[in-house]
Each structure stands twice: as structure tokens, then as C-alpha cells.
mmCIF file of C-alpha atoms in Angstrom:
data_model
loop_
_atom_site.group_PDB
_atom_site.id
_atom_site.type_symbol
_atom_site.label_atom_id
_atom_site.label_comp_id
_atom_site.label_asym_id
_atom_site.label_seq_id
_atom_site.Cartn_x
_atom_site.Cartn_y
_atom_site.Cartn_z
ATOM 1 C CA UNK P 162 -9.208 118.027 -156.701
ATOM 2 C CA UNK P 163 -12.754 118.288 -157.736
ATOM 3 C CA UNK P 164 -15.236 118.185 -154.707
ATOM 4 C CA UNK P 165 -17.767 116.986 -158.006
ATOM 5 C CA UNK P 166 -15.270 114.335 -158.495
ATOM 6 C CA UNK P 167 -15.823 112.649 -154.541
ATOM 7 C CA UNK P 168 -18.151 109.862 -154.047
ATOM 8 C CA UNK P 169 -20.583 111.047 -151.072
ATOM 9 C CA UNK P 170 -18.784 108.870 -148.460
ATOM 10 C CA UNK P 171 -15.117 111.104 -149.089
ATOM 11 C CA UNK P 172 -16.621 114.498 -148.450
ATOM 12 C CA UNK P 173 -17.105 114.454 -144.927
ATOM 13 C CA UNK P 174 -14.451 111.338 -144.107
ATOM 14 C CA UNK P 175 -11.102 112.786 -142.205
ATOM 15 C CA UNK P 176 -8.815 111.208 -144.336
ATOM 16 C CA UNK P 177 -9.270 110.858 -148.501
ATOM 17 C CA UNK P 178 -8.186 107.912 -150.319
ATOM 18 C CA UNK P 179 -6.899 107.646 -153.697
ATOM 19 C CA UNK P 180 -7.105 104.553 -155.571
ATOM 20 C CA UNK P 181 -4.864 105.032 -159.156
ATOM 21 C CA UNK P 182 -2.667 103.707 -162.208
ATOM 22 C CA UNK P 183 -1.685 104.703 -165.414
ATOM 23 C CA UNK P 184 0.259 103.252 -167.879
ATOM 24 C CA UNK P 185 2.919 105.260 -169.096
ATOM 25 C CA UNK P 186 5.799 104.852 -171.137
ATOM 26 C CA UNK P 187 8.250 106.615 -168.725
ATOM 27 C CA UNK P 188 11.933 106.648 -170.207
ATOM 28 C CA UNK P 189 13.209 106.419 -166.742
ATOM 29 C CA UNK P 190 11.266 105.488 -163.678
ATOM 30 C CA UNK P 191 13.599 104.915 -161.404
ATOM 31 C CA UNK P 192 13.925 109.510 -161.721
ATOM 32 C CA UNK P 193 10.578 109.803 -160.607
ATOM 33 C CA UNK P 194 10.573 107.993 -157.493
ATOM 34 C CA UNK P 195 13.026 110.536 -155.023
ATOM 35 C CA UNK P 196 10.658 113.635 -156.147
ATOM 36 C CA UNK P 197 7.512 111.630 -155.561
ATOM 37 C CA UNK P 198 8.427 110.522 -152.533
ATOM 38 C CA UNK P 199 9.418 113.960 -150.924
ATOM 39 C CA UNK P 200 6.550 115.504 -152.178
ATOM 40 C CA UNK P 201 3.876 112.599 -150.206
ATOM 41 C CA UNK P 202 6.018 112.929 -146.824
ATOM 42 C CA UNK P 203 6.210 116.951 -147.102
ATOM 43 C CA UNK P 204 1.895 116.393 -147.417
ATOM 44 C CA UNK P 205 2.013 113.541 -144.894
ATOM 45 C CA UNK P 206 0.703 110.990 -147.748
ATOM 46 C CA UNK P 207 0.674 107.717 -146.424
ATOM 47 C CA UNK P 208 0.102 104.414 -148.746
ATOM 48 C CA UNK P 209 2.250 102.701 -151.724
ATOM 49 C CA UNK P 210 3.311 103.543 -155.332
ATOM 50 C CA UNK P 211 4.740 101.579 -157.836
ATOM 51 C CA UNK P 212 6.521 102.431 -160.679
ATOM 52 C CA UNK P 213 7.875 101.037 -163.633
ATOM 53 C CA UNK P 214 8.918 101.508 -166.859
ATOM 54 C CA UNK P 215 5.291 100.575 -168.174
ATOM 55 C CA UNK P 216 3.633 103.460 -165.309
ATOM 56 C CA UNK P 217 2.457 103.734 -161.814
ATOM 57 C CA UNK P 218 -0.210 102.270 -159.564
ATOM 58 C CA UNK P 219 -1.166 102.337 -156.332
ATOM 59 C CA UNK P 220 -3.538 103.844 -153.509
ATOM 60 C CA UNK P 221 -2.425 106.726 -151.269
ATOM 61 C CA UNK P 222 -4.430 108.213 -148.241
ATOM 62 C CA UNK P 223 -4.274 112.018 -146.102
ATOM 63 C CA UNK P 224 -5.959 115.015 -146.068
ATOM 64 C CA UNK P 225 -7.675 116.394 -149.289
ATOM 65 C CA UNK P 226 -5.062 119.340 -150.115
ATOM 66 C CA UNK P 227 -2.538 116.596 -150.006
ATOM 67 C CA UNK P 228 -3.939 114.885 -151.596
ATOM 68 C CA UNK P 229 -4.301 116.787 -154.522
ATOM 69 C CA UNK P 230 -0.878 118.408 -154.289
ATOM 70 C CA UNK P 231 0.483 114.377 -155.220
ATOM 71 C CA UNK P 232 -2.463 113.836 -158.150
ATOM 72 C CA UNK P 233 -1.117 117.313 -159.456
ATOM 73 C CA UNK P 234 2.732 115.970 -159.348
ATOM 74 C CA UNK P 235 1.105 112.214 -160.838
ATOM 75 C CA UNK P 236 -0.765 114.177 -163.562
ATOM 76 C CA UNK P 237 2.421 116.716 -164.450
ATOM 77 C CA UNK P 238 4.569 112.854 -165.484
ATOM 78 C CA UNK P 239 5.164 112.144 -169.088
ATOM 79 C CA UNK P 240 2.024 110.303 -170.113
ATOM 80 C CA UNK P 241 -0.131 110.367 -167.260
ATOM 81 C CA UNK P 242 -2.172 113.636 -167.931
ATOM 82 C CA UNK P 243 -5.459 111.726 -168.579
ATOM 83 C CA UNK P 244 -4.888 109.893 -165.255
ATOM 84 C CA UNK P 245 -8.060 108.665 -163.359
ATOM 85 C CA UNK P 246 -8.524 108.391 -159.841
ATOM 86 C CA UNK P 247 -10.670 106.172 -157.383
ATOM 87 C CA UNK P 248 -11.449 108.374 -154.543
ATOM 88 C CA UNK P 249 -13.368 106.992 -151.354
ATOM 89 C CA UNK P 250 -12.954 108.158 -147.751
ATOM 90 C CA UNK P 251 -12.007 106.620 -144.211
ATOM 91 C CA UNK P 252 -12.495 107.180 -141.008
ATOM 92 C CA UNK P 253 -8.672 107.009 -140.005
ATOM 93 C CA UNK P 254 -5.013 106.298 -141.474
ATOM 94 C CA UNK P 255 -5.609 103.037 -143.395
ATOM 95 C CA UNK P 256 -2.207 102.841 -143.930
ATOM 96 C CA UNK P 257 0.437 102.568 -141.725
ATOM 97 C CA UNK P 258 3.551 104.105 -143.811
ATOM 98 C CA UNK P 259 4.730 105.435 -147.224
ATOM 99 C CA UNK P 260 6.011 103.494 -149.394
ATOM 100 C CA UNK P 261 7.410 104.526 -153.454
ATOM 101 C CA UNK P 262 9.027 101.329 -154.865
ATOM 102 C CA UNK P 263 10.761 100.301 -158.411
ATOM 103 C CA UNK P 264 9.390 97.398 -160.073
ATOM 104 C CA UNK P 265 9.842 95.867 -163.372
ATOM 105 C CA UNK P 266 5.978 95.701 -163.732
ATOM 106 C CA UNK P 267 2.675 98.089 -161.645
ATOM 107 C CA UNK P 268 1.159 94.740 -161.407
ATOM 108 C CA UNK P 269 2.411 91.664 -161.803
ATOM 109 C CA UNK P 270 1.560 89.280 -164.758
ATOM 110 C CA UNK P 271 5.102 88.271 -165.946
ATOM 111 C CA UNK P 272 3.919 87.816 -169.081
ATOM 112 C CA UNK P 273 6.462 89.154 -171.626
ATOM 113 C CA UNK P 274 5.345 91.271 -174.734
ATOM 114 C CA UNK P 275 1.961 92.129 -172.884
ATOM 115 C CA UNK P 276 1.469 95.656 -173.346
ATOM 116 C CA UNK P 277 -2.072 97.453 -172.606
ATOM 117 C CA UNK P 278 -0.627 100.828 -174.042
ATOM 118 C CA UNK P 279 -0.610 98.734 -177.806
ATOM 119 C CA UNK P 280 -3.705 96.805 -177.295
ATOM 120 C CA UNK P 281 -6.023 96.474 -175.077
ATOM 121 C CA UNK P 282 -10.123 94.980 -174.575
ATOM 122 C CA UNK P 283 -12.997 97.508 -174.872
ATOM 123 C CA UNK P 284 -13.804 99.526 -172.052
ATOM 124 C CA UNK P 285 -17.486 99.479 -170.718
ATOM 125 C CA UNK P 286 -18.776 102.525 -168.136
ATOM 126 C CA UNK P 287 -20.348 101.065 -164.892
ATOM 127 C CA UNK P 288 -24.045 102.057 -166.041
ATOM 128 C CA UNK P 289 -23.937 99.715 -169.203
ATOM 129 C CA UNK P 290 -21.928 96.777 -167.470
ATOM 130 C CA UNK P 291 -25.167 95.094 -166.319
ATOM 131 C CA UNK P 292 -26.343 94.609 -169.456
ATOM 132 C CA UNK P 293 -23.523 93.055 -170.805
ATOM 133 C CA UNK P 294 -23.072 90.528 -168.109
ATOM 134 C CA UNK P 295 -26.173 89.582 -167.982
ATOM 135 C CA UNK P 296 -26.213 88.344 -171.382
ATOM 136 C CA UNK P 297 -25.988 84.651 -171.706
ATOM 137 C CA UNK P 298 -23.169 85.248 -174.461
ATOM 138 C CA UNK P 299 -21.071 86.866 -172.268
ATOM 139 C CA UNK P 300 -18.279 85.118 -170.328
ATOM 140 C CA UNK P 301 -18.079 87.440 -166.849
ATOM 141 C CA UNK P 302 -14.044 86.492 -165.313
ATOM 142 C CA UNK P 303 -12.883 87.546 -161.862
ATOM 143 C CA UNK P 304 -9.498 88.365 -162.415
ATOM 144 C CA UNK P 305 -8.867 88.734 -158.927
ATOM 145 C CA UNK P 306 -7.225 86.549 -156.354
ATOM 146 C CA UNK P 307 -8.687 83.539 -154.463
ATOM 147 C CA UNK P 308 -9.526 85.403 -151.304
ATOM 148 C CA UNK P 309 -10.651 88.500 -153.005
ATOM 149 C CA UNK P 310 -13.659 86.923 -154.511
ATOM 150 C CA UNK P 311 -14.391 84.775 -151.209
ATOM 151 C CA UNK P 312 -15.871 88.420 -149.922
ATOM 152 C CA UNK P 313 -17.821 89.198 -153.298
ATOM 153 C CA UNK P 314 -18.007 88.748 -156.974
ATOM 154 C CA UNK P 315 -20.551 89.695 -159.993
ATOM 155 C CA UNK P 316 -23.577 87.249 -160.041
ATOM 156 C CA UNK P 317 -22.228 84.875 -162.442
ATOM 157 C CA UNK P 318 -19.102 85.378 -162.923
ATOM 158 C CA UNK P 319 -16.725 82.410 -163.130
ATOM 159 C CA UNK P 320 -13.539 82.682 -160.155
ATOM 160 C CA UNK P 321 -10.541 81.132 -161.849
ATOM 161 C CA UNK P 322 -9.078 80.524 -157.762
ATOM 162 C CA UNK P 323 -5.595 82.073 -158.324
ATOM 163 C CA UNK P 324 -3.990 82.701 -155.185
ATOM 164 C CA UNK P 325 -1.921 85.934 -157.693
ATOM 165 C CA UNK P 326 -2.458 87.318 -160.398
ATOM 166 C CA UNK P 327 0.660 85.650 -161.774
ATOM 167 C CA UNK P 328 -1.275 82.887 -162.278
ATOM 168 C CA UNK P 329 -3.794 83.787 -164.058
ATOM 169 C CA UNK P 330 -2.101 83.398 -167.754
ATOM 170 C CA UNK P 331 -1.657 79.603 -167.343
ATOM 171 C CA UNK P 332 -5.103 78.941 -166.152
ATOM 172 C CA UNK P 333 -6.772 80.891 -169.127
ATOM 173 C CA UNK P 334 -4.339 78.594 -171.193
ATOM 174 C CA UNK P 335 -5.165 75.235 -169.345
ATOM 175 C CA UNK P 336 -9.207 76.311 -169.442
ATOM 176 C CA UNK P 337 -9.635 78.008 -173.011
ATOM 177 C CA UNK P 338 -10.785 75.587 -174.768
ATOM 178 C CA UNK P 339 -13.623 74.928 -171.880
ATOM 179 C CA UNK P 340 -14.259 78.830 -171.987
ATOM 180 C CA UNK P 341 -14.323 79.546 -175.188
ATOM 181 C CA UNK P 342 -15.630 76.428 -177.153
ATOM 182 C CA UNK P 343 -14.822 74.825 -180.550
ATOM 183 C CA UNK P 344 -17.513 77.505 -182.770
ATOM 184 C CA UNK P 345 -17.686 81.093 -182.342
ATOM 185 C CA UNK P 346 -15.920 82.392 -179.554
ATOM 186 C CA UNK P 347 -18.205 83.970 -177.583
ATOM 187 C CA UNK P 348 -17.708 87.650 -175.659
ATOM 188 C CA UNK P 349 -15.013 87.839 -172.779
ATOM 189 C CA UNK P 350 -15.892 90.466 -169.707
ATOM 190 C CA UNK P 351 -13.589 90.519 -167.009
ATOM 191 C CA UNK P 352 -13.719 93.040 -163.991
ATOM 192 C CA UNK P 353 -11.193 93.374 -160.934
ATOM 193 C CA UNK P 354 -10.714 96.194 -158.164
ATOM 194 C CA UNK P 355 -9.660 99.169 -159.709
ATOM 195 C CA UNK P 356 -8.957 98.213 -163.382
ATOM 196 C CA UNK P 357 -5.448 97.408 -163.901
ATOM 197 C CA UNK P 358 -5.447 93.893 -163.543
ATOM 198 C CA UNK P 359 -8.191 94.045 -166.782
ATOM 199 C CA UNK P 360 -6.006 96.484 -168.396
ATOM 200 C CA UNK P 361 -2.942 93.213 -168.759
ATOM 201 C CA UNK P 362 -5.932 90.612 -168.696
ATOM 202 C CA UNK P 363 -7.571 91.809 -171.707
ATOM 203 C CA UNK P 364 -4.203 92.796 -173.395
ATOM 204 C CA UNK P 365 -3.241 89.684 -172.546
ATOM 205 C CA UNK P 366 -5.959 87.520 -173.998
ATOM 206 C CA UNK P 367 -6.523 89.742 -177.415
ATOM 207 C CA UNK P 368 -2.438 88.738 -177.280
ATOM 208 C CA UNK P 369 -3.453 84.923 -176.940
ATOM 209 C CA UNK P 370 -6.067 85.697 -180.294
ATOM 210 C CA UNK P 371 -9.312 86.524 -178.515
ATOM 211 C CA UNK P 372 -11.417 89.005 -180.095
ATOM 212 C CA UNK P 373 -14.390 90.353 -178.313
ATOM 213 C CA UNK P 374 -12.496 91.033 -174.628
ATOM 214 C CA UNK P 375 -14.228 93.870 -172.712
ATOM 215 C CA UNK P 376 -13.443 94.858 -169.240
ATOM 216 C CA UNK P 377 -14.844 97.655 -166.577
ATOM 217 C CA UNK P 378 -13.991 100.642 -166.317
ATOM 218 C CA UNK P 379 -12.636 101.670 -163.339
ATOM 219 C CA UNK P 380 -12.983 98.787 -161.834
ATOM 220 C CA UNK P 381 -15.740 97.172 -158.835
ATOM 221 C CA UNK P 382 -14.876 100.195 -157.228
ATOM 222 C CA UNK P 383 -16.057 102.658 -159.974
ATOM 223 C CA UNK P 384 -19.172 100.483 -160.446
ATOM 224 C CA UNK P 385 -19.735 100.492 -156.355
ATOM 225 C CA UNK P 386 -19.683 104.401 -156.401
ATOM 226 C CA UNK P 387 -21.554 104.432 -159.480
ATOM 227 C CA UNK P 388 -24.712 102.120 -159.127
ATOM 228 C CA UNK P 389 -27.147 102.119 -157.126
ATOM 229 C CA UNK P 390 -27.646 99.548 -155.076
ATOM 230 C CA UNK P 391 -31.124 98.207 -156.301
ATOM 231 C CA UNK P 392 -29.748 98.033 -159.527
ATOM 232 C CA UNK P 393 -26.685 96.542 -159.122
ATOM 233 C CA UNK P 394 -25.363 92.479 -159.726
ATOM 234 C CA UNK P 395 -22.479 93.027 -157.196
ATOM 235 C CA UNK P 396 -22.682 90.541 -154.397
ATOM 236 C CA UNK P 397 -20.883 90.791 -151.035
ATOM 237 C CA UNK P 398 -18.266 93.655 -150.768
ATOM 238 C CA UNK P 399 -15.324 94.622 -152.670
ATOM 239 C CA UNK P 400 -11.854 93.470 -151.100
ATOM 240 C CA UNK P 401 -9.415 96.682 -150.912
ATOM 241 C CA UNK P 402 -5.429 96.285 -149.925
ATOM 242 C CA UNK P 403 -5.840 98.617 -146.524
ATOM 243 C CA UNK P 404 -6.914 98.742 -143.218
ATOM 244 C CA UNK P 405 -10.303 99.037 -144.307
ATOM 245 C CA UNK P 406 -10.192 95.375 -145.761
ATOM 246 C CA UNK P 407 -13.422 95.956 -147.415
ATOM 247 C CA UNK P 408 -16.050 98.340 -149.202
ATOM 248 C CA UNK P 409 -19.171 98.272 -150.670
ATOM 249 C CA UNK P 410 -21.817 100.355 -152.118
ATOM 250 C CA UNK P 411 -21.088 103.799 -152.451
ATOM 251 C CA UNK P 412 -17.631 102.784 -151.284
ATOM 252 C CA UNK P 413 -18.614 103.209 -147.366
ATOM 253 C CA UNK P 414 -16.246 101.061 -145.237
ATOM 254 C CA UNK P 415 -17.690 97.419 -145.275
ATOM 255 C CA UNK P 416 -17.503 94.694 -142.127
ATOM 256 C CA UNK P 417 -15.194 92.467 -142.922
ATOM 257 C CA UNK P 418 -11.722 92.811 -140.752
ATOM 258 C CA UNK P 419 -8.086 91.048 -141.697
ATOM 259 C CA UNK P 420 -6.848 87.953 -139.611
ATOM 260 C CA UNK P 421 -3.333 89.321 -138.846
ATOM 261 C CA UNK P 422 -1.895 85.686 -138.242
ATOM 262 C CA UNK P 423 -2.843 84.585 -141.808
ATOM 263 C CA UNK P 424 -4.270 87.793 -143.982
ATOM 264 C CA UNK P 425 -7.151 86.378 -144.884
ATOM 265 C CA UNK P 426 -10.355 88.826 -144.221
ATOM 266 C CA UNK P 427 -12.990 87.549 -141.576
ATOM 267 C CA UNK P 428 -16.719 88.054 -141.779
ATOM 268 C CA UNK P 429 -18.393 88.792 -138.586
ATOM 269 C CA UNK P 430 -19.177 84.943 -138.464
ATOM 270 C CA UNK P 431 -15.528 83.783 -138.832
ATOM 271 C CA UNK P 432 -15.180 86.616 -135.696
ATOM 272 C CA UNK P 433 -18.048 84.538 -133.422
ATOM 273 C CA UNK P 434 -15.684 81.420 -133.994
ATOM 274 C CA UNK P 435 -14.528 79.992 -131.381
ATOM 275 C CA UNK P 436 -11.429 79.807 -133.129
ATOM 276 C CA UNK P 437 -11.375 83.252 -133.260
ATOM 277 C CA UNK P 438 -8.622 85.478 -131.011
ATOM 278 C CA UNK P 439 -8.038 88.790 -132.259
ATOM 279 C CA UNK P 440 -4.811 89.057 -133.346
ATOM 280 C CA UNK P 441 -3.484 85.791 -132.737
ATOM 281 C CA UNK P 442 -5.565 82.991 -134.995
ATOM 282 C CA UNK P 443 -8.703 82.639 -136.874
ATOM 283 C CA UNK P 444 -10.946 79.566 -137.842
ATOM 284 C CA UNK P 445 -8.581 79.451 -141.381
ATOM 285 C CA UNK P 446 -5.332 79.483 -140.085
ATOM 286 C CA UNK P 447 -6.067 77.811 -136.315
ATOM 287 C CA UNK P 448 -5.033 74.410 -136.893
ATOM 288 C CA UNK P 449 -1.546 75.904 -138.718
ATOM 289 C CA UNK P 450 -0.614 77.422 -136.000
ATOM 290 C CA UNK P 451 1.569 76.225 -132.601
ATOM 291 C CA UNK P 452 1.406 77.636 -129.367
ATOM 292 C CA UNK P 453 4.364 78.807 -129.294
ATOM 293 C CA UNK P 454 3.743 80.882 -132.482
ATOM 294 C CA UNK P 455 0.401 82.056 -130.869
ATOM 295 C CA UNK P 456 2.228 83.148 -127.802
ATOM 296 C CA UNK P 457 4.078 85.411 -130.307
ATOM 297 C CA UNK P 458 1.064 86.580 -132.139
ATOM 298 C CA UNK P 459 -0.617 87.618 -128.309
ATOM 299 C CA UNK P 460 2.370 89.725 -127.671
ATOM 300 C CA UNK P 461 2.654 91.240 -130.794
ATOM 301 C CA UNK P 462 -0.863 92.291 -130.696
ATOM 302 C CA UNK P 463 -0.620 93.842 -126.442
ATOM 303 C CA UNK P 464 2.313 95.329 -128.110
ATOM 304 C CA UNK P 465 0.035 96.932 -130.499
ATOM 305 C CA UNK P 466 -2.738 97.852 -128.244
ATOM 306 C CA UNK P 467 -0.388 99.146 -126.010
ATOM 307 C CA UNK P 468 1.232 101.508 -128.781
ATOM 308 C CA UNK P 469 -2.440 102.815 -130.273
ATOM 309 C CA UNK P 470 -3.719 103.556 -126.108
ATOM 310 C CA UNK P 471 -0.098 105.755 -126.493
ATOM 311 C CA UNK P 472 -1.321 107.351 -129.860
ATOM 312 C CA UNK P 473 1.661 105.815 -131.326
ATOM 313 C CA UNK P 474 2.398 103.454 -134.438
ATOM 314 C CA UNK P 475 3.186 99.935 -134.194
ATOM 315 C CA UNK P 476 4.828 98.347 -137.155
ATOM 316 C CA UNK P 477 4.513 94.561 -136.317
ATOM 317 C CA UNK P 478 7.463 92.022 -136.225
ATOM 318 C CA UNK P 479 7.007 88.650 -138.377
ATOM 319 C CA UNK P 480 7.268 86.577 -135.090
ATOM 320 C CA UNK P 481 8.775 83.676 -136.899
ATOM 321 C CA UNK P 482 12.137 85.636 -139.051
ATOM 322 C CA UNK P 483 11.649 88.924 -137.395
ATOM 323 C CA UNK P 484 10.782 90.391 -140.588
ATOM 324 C CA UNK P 485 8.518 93.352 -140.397
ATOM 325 C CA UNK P 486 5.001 91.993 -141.229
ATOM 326 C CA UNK P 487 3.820 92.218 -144.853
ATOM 327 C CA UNK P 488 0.962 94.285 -144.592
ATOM 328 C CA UNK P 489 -2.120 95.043 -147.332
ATOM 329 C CA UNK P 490 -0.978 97.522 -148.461
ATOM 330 C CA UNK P 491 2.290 96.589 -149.846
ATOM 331 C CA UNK P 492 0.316 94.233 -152.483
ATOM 332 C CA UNK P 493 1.244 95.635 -156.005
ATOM 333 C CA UNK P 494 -2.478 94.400 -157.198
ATOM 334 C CA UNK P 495 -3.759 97.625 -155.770
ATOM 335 C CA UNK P 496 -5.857 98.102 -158.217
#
């Protein structure tokens, strides 16, 4: 790893994150997941990776040599040599385990014949995006999901409300004609955290005949290490899938925390609710709740407390199937 290549806020932070994807046409996947997967525990790499026959994604977090020991592996797979990396810093484990899965897609579209390795929109580098969103012939898209734009979003840009990304094919399909008009289609930017969602968005709309489809590269998180804050058009803070919950300029750890009843993040406003109970409910998910579900909540979270006073882990049990809880970092929209 390249100290040149760290954003300020990594340098000094005890543990390095690693935000990355590549598509990759590996001939077998499901290979390079036992290798992978020895090499982050021997390193003590915490996080998820996905991978699939069209690449891998995901964001991994632990000290800098380890780090660099598993982008060294990532870099040595067949196709992945030009692979790009987010890196950012935190000020402990973000994540709780390690996780290298086999899916049939690194993020999930589910739209068959999309393929960003045959086509794919034009890329645009963070210090030019501003200029091409602020146009007033650009159309700026979110491709995110609902609740990641409710924390931030370019000024402008249209939020299509998709609670996945799965569902982000049929609403271009139901709103197209609204978008795009009956003259001269008019230019398509779309943005999301880390890039690959645009990488299948804009693949997927030059599919569906568009023309002019660019996207950013490397994502809000690229552009937040990149831009300065007095010149940039980002608004809020930049929703990430860890214990962080939330970045923003120059990728420093943001304010926002997760409600771990419902998953939604909480400003410090939705905190002062008095709906609020750390651990148990939030003013979103309150009036879903029961008691007796609470009750479970408050003991999973003492259990918790309890655990981290120990210096231990504490993995928490869905209270309701005895599940263990989905965390953030298990969502394959890493990036």
C-alpha cells in the first residue's frame, strides 16, 4: 500500500478500511474464496467479500500491513490487476466478523444480460463532476437506496426511493419517458457509494438504448476524499455499510449512528426523541414495535454492554427467530 494513496483521515486512524470491486471474468469463483479467506483471518481482516463469476466487491478493515497483504492477493486474481481501492480510516473494528461469500452477482440488479465489462457509461473524475451536474442538461440519479439518500445526496439530484437496488430497473422503466422526454434525450449522471452500483446502472441503461450515461468515478466516497469542501455540491454525509454508519468530507467518521431495532441511521435529532432508547427503538420503528419485543431488544443490548465492559464480542440474536442479527455489513451494495 501506498501511504500517497491514504486520504489524510487513514494515516493516523488504528484500523484502515478498504472500500473495493472489480469486475472480473473469473472462470471459477467459487476457487478463490478458501485462499482468500485464510489469507484475511491469518492478517486478522475483518469485513465482507463477495464473489462471483462477474468479480468481487466489498469493504474489509485491520491494520495497514494487512491490509495490503489481502489488496496484493485481490490484485494477483485473473482480471483484477487494475483494481482500485477506497481507503478511509476508523477509530475501531467497524466490523464485527469476516465474512467471503459466493453469489451469483457482487451487487445485486438481477437484470440478465447486464454486463459492465461489455459496456458501460463514461466515467467522470471527482474534480470535473461539478460541472457536469450542474448543467441544466444533465439528469443527476441517486442510485442508492431509500435510506441512503435520507442522510445525503448531490444538490439536485432526483432519489428514485428504492428500498434495493433490485428495484431500480423497473422504476427507470415505469419513469423513462418522464426522465428522458419525447426530443433529444438529454445526458444521464448517476453517482452511488463506491461505484459499482453505476458500473450495472449505466450498463444497464446504455442496455435499455440510452446514449449519453455518465457516472462517478469512484463513487461519493472518491469525490468526499477528493473535494474540498467549499467546493463541493454534496449535501449531508455519505451512508457506508459499517459501524461507522456514516462519512463525510475527507471521509472522517460522520454523526449519524444505526437504530439496531430497525437499521435505519439516526441523526442526533432522531437521538433527542423521546422515542429514542438506545438499542431498543427509535422514533421510525417505535410504534412497530411491542413490549414484549422491546423487552428483548433491552436485553440484547445489557448483553452487549456487558460483553464490550469484558473486551469481548457480542454477535446479537434476532430476538424474534433467533437468527443472528443482519448487520451492515453483510449488505452486498457495499459499494
Amino acid at each position: 500500500m501506498n501511504p500517497a494513496d491514504l486520504p489524510p483521515t487513514a494515516h493516523n486512524a488504528p484500523v484502515c478500511v478498504a472500500a473495493l470491486y472489480q469486475f472480473a471474468p473469473f472462470a471459477d469463483h467459487a476457487a478463490l474464496r478458501a485462499p482468500l479467506a485464510a489469507l484475511c483471518e491469518a492478517e486478522g481482516i475483518k469485513g465482507t467479500l463477495l464473489l462471483a463469476h462477474e468479480g468481487i466487491n466489498g469493504t474489509i478493515a485491520g491494520t495497514h500491513s494487512g491490509i495490503s497483504c489481502v489488496i496484493a492477493h485481490i490484485r494477483a486474481l485473473p482480471g483484477c490487476g487494475g483494481l482500485e481501492v477506497k481507503y478511509s480510516g476508523a477509530r475501531e473494528m467497524p466490523f464485527l466478523r469476516m465474512k467471503v461469500r459466493l453469489k451469483n452477482e457482487i451487487v445485486t440488479m438481477g437484470e440478465p444480460g447486464t454486463d459492465p465489462l461489455a459496456t458501460v457509461g463514461t466515467y467522470v473524475a471527482p474534480e470535473d463532476w461539478n460541472a457536469l451536474i450542474a448543467d441544466p442538461a444533465t439528469i443527476v440519479i441517486d442510485t442508492r437506496n431509500d435510506y441512503e439518500v435520507a442522510i445525503g445526496t448531490f444538490k439536485g439530484a432526483i432519489d428514485p426511493e428504492t428500498a434495493s437496488f433490485r428495484e431500480f430497473p423497473q422504476w427507470f422503466r415505469e419513469h423513462r419517458e418522464t426522465l428522458l422526454g419525447q426530443g433529444k434525450a438529454p445526458r444521464v449522471a448517476m453517482f452511488c457509494t463506491g461505484g459499482i452500483r453505476c458500473e450495472k446502472s449505466t450498463a444497464f441503461l446504455k442496455q435499455e438504448g440510452v446514449e449519453e450515461v455518465f457516472h462517478l468515478k469512484g463513487g461519493i466516497l472518491k469525490y468526499l476524499e477528493t473535494v474540498k469542501p467549499e467546493d463541493s455540491l454534496w449535501q449531508g454525509e455519505c451512508f457506508v455499510f459499517d459501524s461507522r454508519v456514516s462519512v463525510g468530507h475527507g471521509l472522517e467518521q460522520g454523526d449519524y449512528s444505526l437504530c439496531y431495532a430497525c437499521r435505519v441511521p439516526l441523526s442526533a435529532q432522531d437521538r433527542a426523541s423521546p422515542f429514542y432508547e438506545e438499542g431498543v427503538m427509535c422514533p421510525h420503528c417505535h410504534a412497530a414495535r411491542s413490549e414484549e419485543q422491546r423487552e428483548r431488544y433491552r436485553e440484547r443490548h445489557r448483553q452487549q454492554q456487558l460483553a464490550h465492559a469484558r473486551g469481548e464480542e457480542h454477535i446479537g440474536v434476532n430476538p424474534k427467530s433467533g437468527a443472528r442479527e443482519k448487520t451492515s455489513d453483510e449488505s452486498p451494495d457495499a459499494g
